[in-house]
Short mmCIF file of C-alpha atoms in Angstrom, two decimals:
data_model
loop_
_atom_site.label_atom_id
_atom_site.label_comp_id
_atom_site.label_asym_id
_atom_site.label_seq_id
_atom_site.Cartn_x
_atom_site.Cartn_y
_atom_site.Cartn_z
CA UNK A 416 134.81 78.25 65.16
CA UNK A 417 136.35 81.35 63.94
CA UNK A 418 133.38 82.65 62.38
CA UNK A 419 131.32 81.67 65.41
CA UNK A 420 133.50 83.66 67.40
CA UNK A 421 133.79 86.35 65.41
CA UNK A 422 130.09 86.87 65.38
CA UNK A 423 129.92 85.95 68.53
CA UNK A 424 132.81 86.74 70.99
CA UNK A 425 131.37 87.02 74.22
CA UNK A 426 129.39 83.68 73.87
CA UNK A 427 130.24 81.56 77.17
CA UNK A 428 129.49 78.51 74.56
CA UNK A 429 131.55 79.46 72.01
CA UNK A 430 134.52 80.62 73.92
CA UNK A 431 134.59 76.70 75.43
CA UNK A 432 134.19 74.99 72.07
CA UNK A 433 137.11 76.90 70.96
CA UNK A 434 138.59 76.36 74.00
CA UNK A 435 138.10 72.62 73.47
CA UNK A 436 139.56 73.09 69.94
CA UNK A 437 142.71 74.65 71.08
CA UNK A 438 143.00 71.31 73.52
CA UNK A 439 142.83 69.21 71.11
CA UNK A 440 144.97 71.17 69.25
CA UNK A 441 147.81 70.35 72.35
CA UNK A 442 147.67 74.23 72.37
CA UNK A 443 146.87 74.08 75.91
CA UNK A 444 148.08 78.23 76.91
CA UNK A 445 145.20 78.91 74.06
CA UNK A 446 142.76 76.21 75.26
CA UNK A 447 142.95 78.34 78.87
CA UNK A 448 142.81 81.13 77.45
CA UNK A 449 139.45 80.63 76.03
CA UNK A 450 138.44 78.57 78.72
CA UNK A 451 139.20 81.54 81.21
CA UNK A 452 137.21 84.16 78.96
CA UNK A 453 134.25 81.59 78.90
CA UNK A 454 133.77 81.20 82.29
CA UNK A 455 134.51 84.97 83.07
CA UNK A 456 131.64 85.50 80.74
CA UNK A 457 129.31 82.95 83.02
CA UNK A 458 131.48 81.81 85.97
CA UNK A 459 127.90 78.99 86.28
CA UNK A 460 128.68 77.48 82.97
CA UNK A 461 128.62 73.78 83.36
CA UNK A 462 130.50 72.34 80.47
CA UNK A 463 133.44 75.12 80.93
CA UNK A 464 133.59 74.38 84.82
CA UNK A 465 133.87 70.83 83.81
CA UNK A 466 136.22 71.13 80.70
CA UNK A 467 137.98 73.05 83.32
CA UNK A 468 137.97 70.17 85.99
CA UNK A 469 138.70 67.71 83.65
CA UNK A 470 141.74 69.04 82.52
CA UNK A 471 143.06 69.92 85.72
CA UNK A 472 142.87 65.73 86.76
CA UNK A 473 144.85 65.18 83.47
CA UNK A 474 147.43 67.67 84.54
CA UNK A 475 147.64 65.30 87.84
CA UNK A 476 146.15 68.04 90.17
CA UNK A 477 143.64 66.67 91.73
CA UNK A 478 143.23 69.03 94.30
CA UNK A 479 142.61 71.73 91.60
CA UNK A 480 139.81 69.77 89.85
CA UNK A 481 137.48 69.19 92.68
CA UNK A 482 136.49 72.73 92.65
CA UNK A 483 135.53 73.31 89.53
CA UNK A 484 133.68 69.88 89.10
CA UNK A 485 131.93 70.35 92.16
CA UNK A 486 130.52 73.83 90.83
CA UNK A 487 129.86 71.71 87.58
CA UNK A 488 127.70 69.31 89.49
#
């Protein structure tokens, strides 16, 4: 992913795969970090909206997810 972002770095795609890495990482300030830079990059992006959802339900805020699952949808 490093190379990938490196030849890439304002790639909506990449920046959620490596956000995705950094999750399962547990590095979860990095994993948002990406994440945020992805969807700032296409705030449409399906899979980031949803990574971004998803995560937000596993932090127990529900109220936070709907949003960005909705736009997912």
């Amino acid at each position: 992913l490093a190379k990938a972002l490196a030849l890439s770095p304002r790639d909506a795609v990449v920046l959620s795969n490596v956000a995705l890495a950094h999750h399962y990482r547990n590095d979860r300030a990095a994993a948002d970090a990406a994440l945020d830079r992805s969807l700032s990059i296409d705030p449409t992006f399906a899979n980031a909206l949803a990574l971004r959802g998803v995560w937000q339900m596993l932090a127990g805020n529900l109220e936070g997810a709907a949003e960005p699952l909705n736009r997912a949808a």
